[in-house]
Coordinates of C-alpha atoms and ligand atoms in Angstrom, one line a residue:
X273 CA -70.3 -15.5 -189.3
X274 CA -74.0 -16.1 -190.0
X275 CA -76.4 -13.4 -188.7
X276 CA -79.7 -14.6 -187.3
X277 CA -82.8 -12.6 -188.2
X278 CA -83.3 -11.3 -184.6
X279 CA -79.8 -9.8 -184.7
X280 CA -80.6 -7.9 -187.9
X281 CA -83.8 -6.5 -186.3
X282 CA -81.8 -5.6 -183.3
X283 CA -79.3 -3.7 -185.4
X284 CA -82.0 -1.8 -187.2
X285 CA -83.7 -1.0 -183.9
X286 CA -80.4 0.1 -182.4
X287 CA -79.7 2.4 -185.4
X288 CA -83.1 4.0 -185.2
X289 CA -82.8 4.6 -181.5
X290 CA -79.3 6.1 -182.1
X291 CA -80.8 8.4 -184.7
X292 CA -83.8 9.3 -182.5
X293 CA -81.4 10.0 -179.5
X294 CA -78.9 12.1 -181.5
X295 CA -78.8 15.4 -179.7
X296 CA -78.6 18.9 -181.2
X297 CA -77.0 20.2 -178.1
X298 CA -75.4 18.9 -174.9
X299 CA -74.0 20.1 -171.6
X300 CA -70.2 20.2 -171.3
X301 CA -68.1 20.7 -168.2
X302 CA -64.4 21.5 -167.6
X303 CA -62.7 21.5 -164.2
X304 CA -59.7 23.7 -163.4
X305 CA -57.9 21.7 -160.7
X306 CA -55.4 22.9 -158.2
X307 CA -53.2 19.8 -158.2
X308 CA -52.0 18.4 -154.9
X309 CA -48.3 18.0 -155.5
X310 CA -45.8 15.5 -154.2
X311 CA -43.4 17.0 -151.7
X312 CA -40.3 16.0 -153.6
X313 CA -40.5 14.8 -157.2
X314 CA -36.7 14.2 -157.4
X315 CA -36.8 11.2 -155.1
X316 CA -38.4 7.9 -156.3
X317 CA -41.4 6.8 -154.2
X318 CA -43.1 3.4 -153.9
X319 CA -46.1 2.6 -156.1
X320 CA -48.2 2.7 -152.9
X321 CA -47.1 6.2 -152.1
X322 CA -47.6 7.2 -155.7
X323 CA -51.2 5.9 -155.6
X324 CA -51.9 7.6 -152.3
X325 CA -51.0 11.0 -153.9
X326 CA -53.0 10.2 -157.1
X327 CA -56.0 9.2 -154.9
X328 CA -55.9 12.5 -153.1
X329 CA -56.2 14.3 -156.5
X330 CA -58.9 11.9 -157.7
X331 CA -60.9 12.5 -154.5
X332 CA -61.1 16.2 -155.6
X333 CA -61.9 15.3 -159.2
X334 CA -64.6 12.9 -158.0
X335 CA -66.4 15.8 -156.4
X336 CA -66.2 17.9 -159.6
X337 CA -67.4 14.9 -161.8
X338 CA -70.4 14.4 -159.5
X339 CA -71.3 18.0 -159.4
X340 CA -71.0 18.3 -163.2
X341 CA -73.2 15.2 -163.7
X342 CA -75.8 16.6 -161.3
X343 CA -76.0 19.7 -163.6
X344 CA -76.7 17.5 -166.6
X345 CA -73.2 17.4 -168.1
X346 CA -72.5 14.6 -170.6
X347 CA -68.8 15.0 -170.5
X348 CA -66.2 16.6 -168.2
X349 CA -62.5 17.4 -169.0
X350 CA -59.9 17.5 -166.2
X351 CA -56.4 19.0 -166.6
X352 CA -53.1 17.7 -167.9
X353 CA -50.9 16.5 -165.0
X354 CA -54.0 16.8 -162.9
X355 CA -53.5 13.5 -161.0
X356 CA -49.8 13.6 -160.1
X357 CA -48.4 17.1 -160.9
X358 CA -45.1 18.0 -162.7
X359 CA -41.3 18.3 -162.6
X360 CA -40.4 14.6 -162.6
X361 CA -37.5 12.7 -163.9
X362 CA -37.9 9.5 -165.9
X363 CA -37.3 7.5 -162.8
X364 CA -39.5 9.4 -160.4
X365 CA -42.6 9.4 -162.6
X366 CA -42.3 5.6 -163.2
X367 CA -44.3 4.5 -160.1
X368 CA -47.2 6.7 -161.2
X369 CA -47.6 5.0 -164.6
X370 CA -50.0 2.3 -165.7
X371 CA -50.0 0.2 -168.9
X372 CA -53.0 1.6 -170.7
X373 CA -54.4 -0.8 -173.4
X374 CA -55.6 0.2 -176.8
X375 CA -59.3 1.1 -176.5
X376 CA -60.1 -1.5 -179.2
X377 CA -59.8 -4.2 -176.4
X378 CA -63.3 -3.0 -175.3
X379 CA -62.6 -2.7 -171.6
X380 CA -64.6 -1.4 -168.6
X381 CA -62.0 -1.3 -165.9
X382 CA -64.7 -0.6 -163.3
X383 CA -66.4 -4.0 -163.9
X384 CA -63.4 -6.0 -164.9
X385 CA -60.4 -4.5 -163.0
X386 CA -58.2 -7.5 -163.2
X387 CA -58.1 -7.8 -166.9
X388 CA -55.2 -5.4 -167.4
X389 CA -54.1 -5.1 -163.7
X390 CA -52.5 -3.4 -162.0
X391 CA -54.6 -0.4 -163.1
X392 CA -56.0 1.3 -160.0
X393 CA -56.2 4.7 -161.6
X394 CA -58.0 3.6 -164.7
X395 CA -60.3 1.5 -162.5
X396 CA -61.2 4.5 -160.4
X397 CA -61.7 6.9 -163.3
X398 CA -63.8 4.3 -165.0
X399 CA -66.0 3.9 -161.9
X400 CA -66.4 7.7 -161.6
X401 CA -67.6 7.8 -165.2
X402 CA -69.9 4.8 -164.8
X403 CA -71.5 5.7 -161.4
X404 CA -72.2 9.3 -162.6
X405 CA -73.2 8.3 -166.2
X406 CA -70.8 10.9 -167.7
X407 CA -67.8 10.8 -170.1
X408 CA -64.6 11.5 -168.1
X409 CA -61.5 12.9 -169.7
X410 CA -58.3 12.7 -167.7
X411 CA -54.5 12.9 -168.2
X412 CA -52.3 10.1 -166.8
X413 CA -49.1 8.3 -167.7
X414 CA -48.8 5.2 -169.9
X415 CA -45.8 2.8 -169.9
X416 CA -45.1 0.3 -172.7
X417 CA -42.4 -2.3 -172.4
X418 CA -39.9 -2.7 -175.2
X419 CA -36.6 -4.5 -175.8
X420 CA -33.6 -4.7 -178.0
X421 CA -35.7 -5.9 -181.0
X422 CA -36.6 -2.1 -181.2
X423 CA -33.5 0.0 -181.7
X424 CA -35.3 3.1 -180.3
X425 CA -36.2 1.3 -177.0
X426 CA -35.0 3.4 -174.1
X427 CA -32.2 1.8 -172.0
X428 CA -34.7 1.3 -169.0
X429 CA -36.7 -1.0 -171.2
X430 CA -40.0 0.9 -171.6
X431 CA -41.6 3.9 -173.2
X432 CA -43.3 6.5 -171.0
X433 CA -46.0 8.6 -172.5
X434 CA -48.0 11.7 -171.4
X435 CA -51.4 10.3 -172.1
X436 CA -55.1 11.4 -172.2
X437 CA -57.8 8.8 -171.6
X438 CA -61.5 9.0 -172.0
X439 CA -64.0 6.7 -170.3
X440 CA -67.6 6.8 -171.6
X441 CA -70.7 7.0 -169.5
X442 CA -70.6 3.2 -168.8
X443 CA -67.0 3.4 -167.8
X444 CA -65.5 1.9 -171.0
X445 CA -62.1 3.1 -172.2
X446 CA -63.0 4.8 -175.5
X447 CA -59.9 6.9 -176.2
X448 CA -56.2 6.9 -175.5
X449 CA -54.0 9.6 -176.8
X450 CA -50.2 9.9 -176.4
X451 CA -49.1 13.6 -176.4
X452 CA -47.1 14.3 -179.6
X453 CA -45.7 17.8 -179.0
X454 CA -44.1 17.5 -175.6
X455 CA -43.0 20.7 -174.0
X456 CA -39.2 21.1 -173.6
X457 CA -39.3 20.5 -169.9
X458 CA -41.1 17.1 -170.1
X459 CA -38.0 15.0 -170.0
X460 CA -39.8 12.3 -168.0
X461 CA -41.8 11.3 -171.2
X462 CA -41.0 9.8 -174.6
X463 CA -42.2 11.2 -177.9
X464 CA -44.5 8.7 -179.7
X465 CA -43.0 7.7 -183.1
X466 CA -46.0 9.0 -185.1
X467 CA -48.7 11.5 -184.3
X468 CA -52.0 9.8 -183.2
X469 CA -55.3 11.1 -184.5
X470 CA -57.7 10.0 -181.8
X471 CA -61.5 10.5 -182.3
X472 CA -64.7 8.9 -181.0
X473 CA -68.4 9.3 -181.8
X474 CA -71.2 10.0 -179.4
X475 CA -74.9 10.8 -179.7
X476 CA -73.8 14.4 -179.1
X477 CA -71.2 14.8 -181.8
X478 CA -67.7 13.7 -182.8
X479 CA -64.8 14.3 -180.5
X480 CA -61.1 14.7 -180.9
X481 CA -58.4 15.0 -178.3
X482 CA -54.9 16.6 -177.8
X483 CA -52.9 18.3 -175.1
X484 CA -51.2 21.6 -174.2
X485 CA -48.4 22.4 -176.7
X486 CA -50.1 20.3 -179.4
X487 CA -52.3 23.3 -180.0
X488 CA -49.4 25.2 -181.6
X489 CA -48.7 22.5 -184.3
X490 CA -50.3 21.0 -187.3
X491 CA -50.3 17.3 -186.2
X492 CA -52.5 16.1 -184.7
X493 CA -54.6 19.3 -183.9
X494 CA -55.3 20.7 -187.4
X495 CA -55.8 17.2 -188.9
X496 CA -58.5 16.4 -186.3
X497 CA -60.5 19.5 -187.2
X498 CA -59.9 20.0 -191.0
X499 CA -59.7 16.4 -192.2
X500 CA -61.5 14.3 -189.5
X501 CA -64.1 17.0 -188.9
X502 CA -64.5 16.7 -185.2
X503 CA -67.2 18.8 -183.6
X504 CA -65.5 19.3 -180.2
X505 CA -61.9 19.2 -179.1
X506 CA -61.0 17.9 -175.6
X507 CA -58.0 19.7 -174.2
X508 CA -56.4 18.8 -170.9
X509 CA -53.6 21.3 -170.3
X510 CA -51.1 22.6 -167.8
X511 CA -50.7 26.1 -169.4
X512 CA -48.4 28.8 -168.0
X513 CA -49.9 32.1 -169.0
X514 CA -47.7 34.1 -171.3
X515 CA -48.9 37.6 -172.0
X516 CA -49.4 39.5 -174.2
X517 CA -50.4 36.9 -176.8
X518 CA -50.4 33.5 -175.2
X519 CA -52.4 33.5 -172.0
X520 CA -54.6 30.4 -171.8
X521 CA -58.2 31.6 -172.3
X522 CA -57.0 34.2 -174.8
X523 CA -55.3 31.7 -177.2
X524 CA -57.6 28.7 -176.6
X525 CA -60.8 30.7 -177.3
X526 CA -59.1 32.2 -180.4
X527 CA -58.1 28.8 -181.7
X528 CA -61.8 27.6 -181.3
X529 CA -63.0 30.6 -183.4
X530 CA -60.2 30.3 -186.0
X531 CA -60.8 26.6 -186.5
X532 CA -64.6 26.7 -186.1
X533 CA -65.0 24.0 -183.5
X534 CA -66.1 23.6 -179.8
X535 CA -63.1 23.5 -177.5
X536 CA -63.2 22.2 -173.9
X537 CA -60.1 23.4 -172.1
X538 CA -59.2 22.4 -168.5
X539 CA -56.1 24.1 -167.1
X540 CA -54.4 23.4 -163.8
X541 CA -54.3 26.1 -161.1
X542 CA -51.0 27.2 -159.6
X543 CA -50.4 30.8 -158.7
X544 CA -46.6 30.7 -158.5
X545 CA -46.4 29.2 -162.1
X546 CA -49.2 31.6 -163.3
X547 CA -51.4 28.7 -164.3
X548 CA -55.1 29.4 -164.6
X549 CA -57.6 30.0 -167.5
X550 CA -60.0 27.3 -168.4
X551 CA -63.0 27.5 -170.6
X552 CA -65.8 26.2 -172.8
X553 CA -65.3 27.9 -176.2
X554 CA -67.6 27.8 -179.3
X555 CA -66.8 28.8 -182.9
X556 CA -68.7 32.1 -182.4
X557 CA -67.1 33.0 -179.1
X558 CA -66.5 31.8 -175.5
X559 CA -69.5 30.4 -173.6
X560 CA -67.8 30.2 -170.2
X561 CA -64.4 30.9 -168.9
X562 CA -62.5 31.2 -165.7
X563 CA -59.4 33.2 -164.9
X564 CA -58.4 33.1 -161.2
X565 CA -55.9 35.4 -159.6
X566 CA -57.6 35.4 -156.2
X567 CA -57.4 31.9 -154.8
X568 CA -55.6 28.5 -155.2
X569 CA -59.0 26.8 -155.5
X570 CA -60.3 24.6 -158.3
X571 CA -63.3 25.7 -160.4
X572 CA -66.1 23.9 -162.3
X573 CA -67.6 25.3 -165.5
X574 CA -70.8 23.8 -166.9
X575 CA -72.5 25.1 -170.1
X576 CA -74.6 24.0 -173.1
X577 CA -73.0 23.7 -176.5
X578 CA -74.2 22.8 -180.0
X579 CA -73.4 19.1 -180.8
X580 CA -72.7 19.8 -184.4
X581 CA -71.6 23.5 -184.6
X582 CA -71.0 23.4 -188.3
X583 CA -74.8 22.8 -188.8
X584 CA -75.8 25.5 -186.4
X585 CA -77.4 28.7 -187.8
X586 CA -75.0 30.8 -185.8
X587 CA -71.9 29.1 -187.3
X588 CA -69.5 31.8 -188.5
X589 CA -69.1 32.6 -192.2
X590 CA -66.0 31.5 -194.1
X591 CA -63.3 34.1 -193.9
X592 CA -60.6 35.1 -196.5
X593 CA -58.1 36.5 -194.0
X594 CA -56.1 38.6 -196.5
X595 CA -58.9 39.9 -198.7
X596 CA -59.4 43.3 -197.1
X597 CA -55.7 44.0 -196.3
X598 CA -54.5 43.2 -199.8
X599 CA -57.2 45.3 -201.4
X600 CA -56.2 48.6 -199.7
X601 CA -53.1 50.9 -200.0
X602 CA -50.8 51.2 -196.9
X603 CA -52.3 53.8 -194.5
X604 CA -49.0 55.4 -193.5
X605 CA -45.3 55.1 -194.3
X606 CA -43.2 53.2 -191.8
X607 CA -41.3 56.3 -190.8
X608 CA -41.3 55.9 -187.0
X609 CA -41.2 52.1 -186.7
X610 CA -39.0 50.4 -184.1
X611 CA -38.2 46.9 -182.9
X612 CA -39.5 45.1 -179.8
X613 CA -39.7 41.6 -178.5
X614 CA -42.8 39.5 -177.7
X615 CA -41.9 36.1 -176.2
X616 CA -38.5 36.0 -178.0
X617 CA -39.8 37.2 -181.4
X618 CA -38.6 40.5 -182.8
X619 CA -41.6 42.5 -183.9
X620 CA -41.8 45.7 -185.8
X621 CA -43.9 48.3 -183.9
X622 CA -45.4 51.7 -184.6
X623 CA -46.8 53.9 -181.8
X624 CA -50.4 55.1 -181.9
X625 CA -49.6 58.7 -181.1
X626 CA -53.0 60.1 -181.8
X627 CA -56.4 59.3 -180.3
X628 CA -57.6 58.1 -183.7
X629 CA -56.2 57.2 -187.0
X630 CA -55.2 54.7 -189.7
X631 CA -51.9 53.0 -189.4
X632 CA -49.9 50.3 -191.2
X633 CA -46.8 48.4 -190.0
X634 CA -45.0 45.8 -192.1
X635 CA -42.4 43.1 -191.6
X636 CA -41.2 40.9 -194.5
X637 CA -44.3 40.0 -196.5
X638 CA -46.8 40.8 -193.7
X639 CA -48.4 44.3 -193.6
X640 CA -50.9 45.0 -190.7
X641 CA -53.5 47.7 -191.0
X642 CA -55.3 49.3 -188.1
X643 CA -58.1 51.9 -188.1
X644 CA -59.0 52.9 -184.5
X645 CA -60.6 55.6 -182.3
X646 CA -59.8 55.7 -178.6
X647 CA -62.5 57.0 -176.2
X648 CA -59.8 59.1 -174.6
X649 CA -56.0 59.0 -175.1
X650 CA -54.4 58.5 -171.7
X651 CA -51.2 60.3 -171.0
X652 CA -49.7 57.5 -169.0
X653 CA -50.5 54.6 -171.5
X654 CA -48.8 53.8 -174.8
X655 CA -50.3 51.5 -177.5
X656 CA -48.5 50.2 -180.5
X657 CA -49.4 48.3 -183.7
X658 CA -47.0 45.4 -184.3
X659 CA -46.2 42.9 -187.1
X660 CA -44.2 39.7 -187.0
X661 CA -43.5 37.4 -189.9
X662 CA -40.9 34.7 -189.1
X663 CA -39.9 31.5 -187.4
X664 CA -40.3 31.3 -183.6
X665 CA -37.3 29.3 -182.3
X666 CA -37.5 29.2 -178.5
X667 CA -39.3 26.3 -176.7
X668 CA -40.4 24.8 -180.1
X669 CA -40.0 25.9 -183.7
X670 CA -43.0 27.2 -185.5
X671 CA -43.7 29.8 -188.2
X672 CA -45.8 32.8 -187.2
X673 CA -47.5 35.7 -188.9
X674 CA -49.0 38.1 -186.3
X675 CA -50.7 41.5 -186.4
X676 CA -51.3 43.0 -182.9
X677 CA -52.5 46.1 -181.3
X678 CA -51.3 46.1 -177.7
X679 CA -50.7 48.2 -174.6
X680 CA -47.0 48.6 -173.7
X681 CA -46.0 47.8 -170.1
X682 CA -44.9 51.4 -169.5
X683 CA -44.6 54.7 -171.5
X684 CA -41.0 53.6 -172.2
X685 CA -41.2 52.2 -175.8
X686 CA -38.6 49.6 -174.8
X687 CA -41.2 47.8 -172.7
X688 CA -43.6 47.3 -175.6
X689 CA -44.3 43.5 -175.8
X690 CA -43.7 42.8 -172.2
X691 CA -46.5 41.2 -170.1
X692 CA -49.0 43.6 -168.7
X693 CA -52.4 42.7 -167.2
X694 CA -54.2 45.9 -166.7
X695 CA -55.2 48.9 -168.9
X696 CA -57.3 52.1 -168.7
X697 CA -57.7 53.0 -172.4
X698 CA -61.0 52.1 -174.0
X699 CA -61.5 52.1 -177.8
X700 CA -64.8 53.3 -179.5
X701 CA -63.8 51.3 -182.6
X702 CA -61.0 49.2 -184.1
X703 CA -60.5 47.3 -187.3
X704 CA -57.4 45.1 -187.7
X705 CA -56.3 43.2 -190.8
X706 CA -53.2 41.7 -192.4
X707 CA -51.8 40.5 -195.7
X708 CA -51.5 37.0 -194.4
X709 CA -50.0 34.1 -196.5
X710 CA -51.8 31.5 -194.3
X711 CA -55.5 30.9 -193.7
X712 CA -54.9 29.7 -190.1
X713 CA -55.6 32.8 -188.2
X714 CA -56.7 32.9 -184.5
X715 CA -58.5 36.2 -183.6
X716 CA -57.9 37.4 -180.0
X717 CA -59.4 40.3 -178.1
X718 CA -58.2 40.6 -174.5
X719 CA -59.4 43.2 -172.0
X720 CA -58.0 44.5 -168.8
X721 CA -57.7 41.9 -166.0
X722 CA -57.0 39.3 -168.7
X723 CA -60.7 39.0 -169.5
X724 CA -62.3 37.8 -172.8
X725 CA -64.8 39.9 -174.7
X726 CA -67.6 37.5 -175.9
X727 CA -69.9 39.1 -178.4
X728 CA -68.0 42.4 -178.4
X729 CA -66.2 42.0 -181.6
X730 CA -66.7 40.4 -185.1
X731 CA -64.6 38.8 -187.8
X732 CA -65.8 39.9 -191.3
X733 CA -65.6 37.7 -194.3
X734 CA -62.9 39.9 -195.8
X735 CA -60.6 39.2 -192.8
X736 CA -61.1 42.3 -190.7
X737 CA -61.3 41.9 -186.9
X738 CA -63.6 44.7 -185.9
X739 CA -65.5 46.3 -183.0
X740 CA -68.0 48.9 -184.0
X741 CA -69.4 49.7 -180.6
X742 CA -66.4 49.4 -178.4
X743 CA -65.6 46.9 -175.7
X744 CA -67.0 46.8 -172.2
X745 CA -63.6 47.3 -170.6
X746 CA -60.2 48.8 -171.6
X747 CA -58.1 46.9 -174.1
X748 CA -54.9 44.9 -173.5
X749 CA -54.5 43.4 -177.0
X750 CA -56.3 42.9 -180.2
X751 CA -54.5 40.3 -182.3
X752 CA -54.7 38.2 -185.4
X753 CA -52.4 35.3 -184.5
X754 CA -51.4 33.4 -187.7
X755 CA -49.8 30.0 -188.0
X756 CA -48.1 29.2 -191.3
X757 CA -47.7 25.4 -190.9
X758 CA -46.1 24.9 -194.4
X759 CA -43.2 27.0 -193.3
X760 CA -42.4 25.0 -190.2
X761 CA -39.1 23.1 -190.2
X762 CA -39.5 19.3 -190.8
Ligands
NAG1021 C1 -39.4 -8.0 -177.4 O1 -40.6 -7.3 -177.6 C2 -41.5 -7.8 -178.5 C3 -42.6 -6.8 -178.7 O2 -42.6 -5.8 -177.7 C4 -42.0 -9.1 -178.1 O3 -42.9 -9.7 -179.0 C5 -40.8 -10.1 -177.9 O4 -41.2 -11.3 -177.3 C6 -39.7 -9.5 -176.9 N1 -38.6 -10.3 -176.9 C7 -37.9 -10.6 -175.9 C8 -36.7 -11.4 -176.0 O5 -38.4 -10.3 -174.7
NAG1022 C1 -68.1 8.3 -186.5 O1 -69.3 8.3 -187.3 C2 -69.0 8.6 -188.7 C3 -70.3 8.6 -189.4 O2 -71.3 9.1 -188.6 C4 -68.1 7.5 -189.2 O3 -67.8 7.8 -190.6 C5 -66.8 7.5 -188.4 O4 -66.0 6.4 -188.9 C6 -67.1 7.2 -187.0 N1 -65.8 7.4 -186.2 C7 -65.5 6.6 -185.2 C8 -64.2 6.9 -184.6 O5 -66.2 5.8 -184.8
NAG1023 C1 -47.2 25.5 -157.5 O1 -46.1 24.9 -158.2 C2 -44.9 25.1 -157.5 C3 -43.8 24.4 -158.5 O2 -44.1 23.1 -158.7 C4 -44.9 24.5 -156.1 O3 -43.7 24.7 -155.5 C5 -46.0 25.1 -155.3 O4 -46.1 24.5 -154.1 C6 -47.3 25.0 -156.1 N1 -48.3 25.8 -155.4 C7 -49.4 25.2 -154.8 C8 -50.3 26.1 -154.1 O5 -49.6 24.1 -155.0
NAG1024 C1 -58.5 36.0 -200.8 O1 -58.6 37.3 -201.3 C2 -57.5 37.7 -202.1 C3 -57.7 39.1 -202.4 O2 -59.0 39.4 -202.8 C4 -57.4 36.8 -203.3 O3 -56.3 37.1 -204.1 C5 -57.3 35.3 -202.8 O4 -57.3 34.5 -203.9 C6 -58.4 35.0 -201.9 N1 -58.1 33.7 -201.3 C7 -59.0 32.7 -201.3 C8 -58.6 31.4 -200.7 O5 -60.1 32.8 -201.8
NAG1025 C1 -39.1 50.2 -190.7 O1 -39.7 50.2 -191.9 C2 -38.8 50.2 -193.0 C3 -39.6 50.3 -194.3 O2 -40.6 49.3 -194.4 C4 -38.0 48.9 -193.0 O3 -37.0 48.9 -194.0 C5 -37.3 48.9 -191.6 O4 -36.6 47.7 -191.5 C6 -38.3 49.0 -190.5 N1 -37.6 49.1 -189.2 C7 -37.7 48.2 -188.2 C8 -37.0 48.5 -187.0 O5 -38.4 47.2 -188.4
NAG1026 C1 -59.2 56.4 -191.9 O1 -59.5 55.9 -193.2 C2 -60.9 56.0 -193.4 C3 -61.2 55.4 -194.8 O2 -60.4 54.3 -195.0 C4 -61.4 57.4 -193.4 O3 -62.8 57.4 -193.6 C5 -61.1 58.0 -192.1 O4 -61.4 59.4 -192.1 C6 -59.6 57.9 -191.7 N1 -59.4 58.3 -190.4 C7 -58.4 59.2 -190.0 C8 -58.4 59.6 -188.6 O5 -57.5 59.5 -190.8
NAG1027 C1 -73.7 48.5 -182.5 O1 -74.7 49.4 -182.1 C2 -75.7 49.7 -183.0 C3 -76.6 50.8 -182.5 O2 -76.8 50.6 -181.1 C4 -76.4 48.4 -183.3 O3 -77.4 48.6 -184.3 C5 -75.5 47.3 -183.8 O4 -76.1 46.1 -184.0 C6 -74.3 47.1 -182.9 N1 -73.3 46.3 -183.5 C7 -72.8 45.3 -182.9 C8 -71.8 44.5 -183.6 O5 -73.1 45.0 -181.7

């Protein structure tokens, strides 16, 4: 192809405009959506009925998208399963699916709806993005026909994928991601053959996308951050809160800090499944979060973030997570340790019997050290220090190294590790560290009422998670949650 002179000028002009418009910060939005569910997901419905239900949900999302745009948001994330809900079979999800093309086709469904028709959901999402001039992130289902030329082709003749899509502010499809780490209950969907590493550039930073259980695994999550150097992760999720260590805001904000990126997490809201907890998290702490135990309503969060957090003066220092813990002697012998279970994993615990002290508890190669002082030791509350070093094997297999200070459910030590959401014991100070073999550590501090503690704790470069001045509310858990990806089974 021969380029004419004007085209070259136009390119140079476009590049300088792009540079001039590059933003140091931008406004981000996430919407926690209370999904309108189908009455019965075990009976197949017609495509018309499926679309009617999806339109009801998109009517709600439309309001949130408009409200976010009016507050200046450049991008909004909506939840996983947010348009049709959950608990489908392969057959009953089918009428909800659309064939979603590779974004390389360069398609604006809003202005060219027939090109890959039928695609009414993509068309409507694209129009919402375009008419509000905002990037829209949504989760829908993709179907891809296959046949006997592919030995893996399912017997019903197509693949079905749990899929995230992104439409830019002109309504163009710019990203399509097929969820790689399906949760065990998602039998309606197929696993993609290979993990997809989906990114896109904007004038307000580089974005990557993955969904729900993906956050526990190396591919694609860690590759997007460590190798592809995205600035912000987009995270549609339908996350069931699992205290004491894996409630949504607690773990997602910790992942943002541990990985050093912005993280936009939109959860679904459903009280009977304990689904709530959405947030906008930065590397140096949560900027906005929402945890709803009061209502079944949705909720919009809108807040400003750095476009390139790695270049920001407040970017956290590099941390050697084992430096302090390997440099000191064990505080106390493991004389009164005992076993307890957190989410199917057998921890070694030691009770904090005194109002202040220095304690160590070990399991396999991991020793966890804690120095602490309580404001006042409560007679009716028991806290323990716990260590776990091993392979988690229920609902997914992944290797963990965890140090945790937590409140037991009751004064009976057998309840240590069980979910509990309230506490009355405040700490003046704490310092938690561990002899970790991995450098992927996610620091969590969770207060009574399942509340985060932005700005109330620090991670030091030697790997200590500390609070010098205490936290604003009593403590549920203080945790260094480590993932040792190299030890995962293949
Ligand atoms: C089988 O599928 C492949 C790719 O999906 C396609 O190219 C081919 O034409 C199909 N063959 C038949 C017999 O439908
Ligand atoms: C994003 O921009 C960077 C350079 O600014 C470039 O290296 C990268 O290939 C771009 N990525 C995409 C997905 O366009
Ligand atoms: C929450 O989800 C359950 C299980 O799918 C469903 O039965 C219930 O109606 C949902 N609650 C609301 C308020 O939608
Ligand atoms: C972290 O600190 C420990 C102890 O000082 C040292 O042995 C190790 O090499 C350090 N790790 C890195 C990656 O610098
Ligand atoms: C307690 O600690 C000792 C010494 O480290 C260890 O051998 C033992 O297995 C631990 N007990 C439990 C229940 O973890
Ligand atoms: C804990 O250890 C520190 C030094 O590591 C010491 O200054 C402090 O007195 C100890 N606290 C208690 C209660 O033993
Ligand atoms: C703790 O309080 C002291 C004195 O009020 C203050 O100088 C220090 O900056 C505070 N530290 C943190 C981490 O907030």
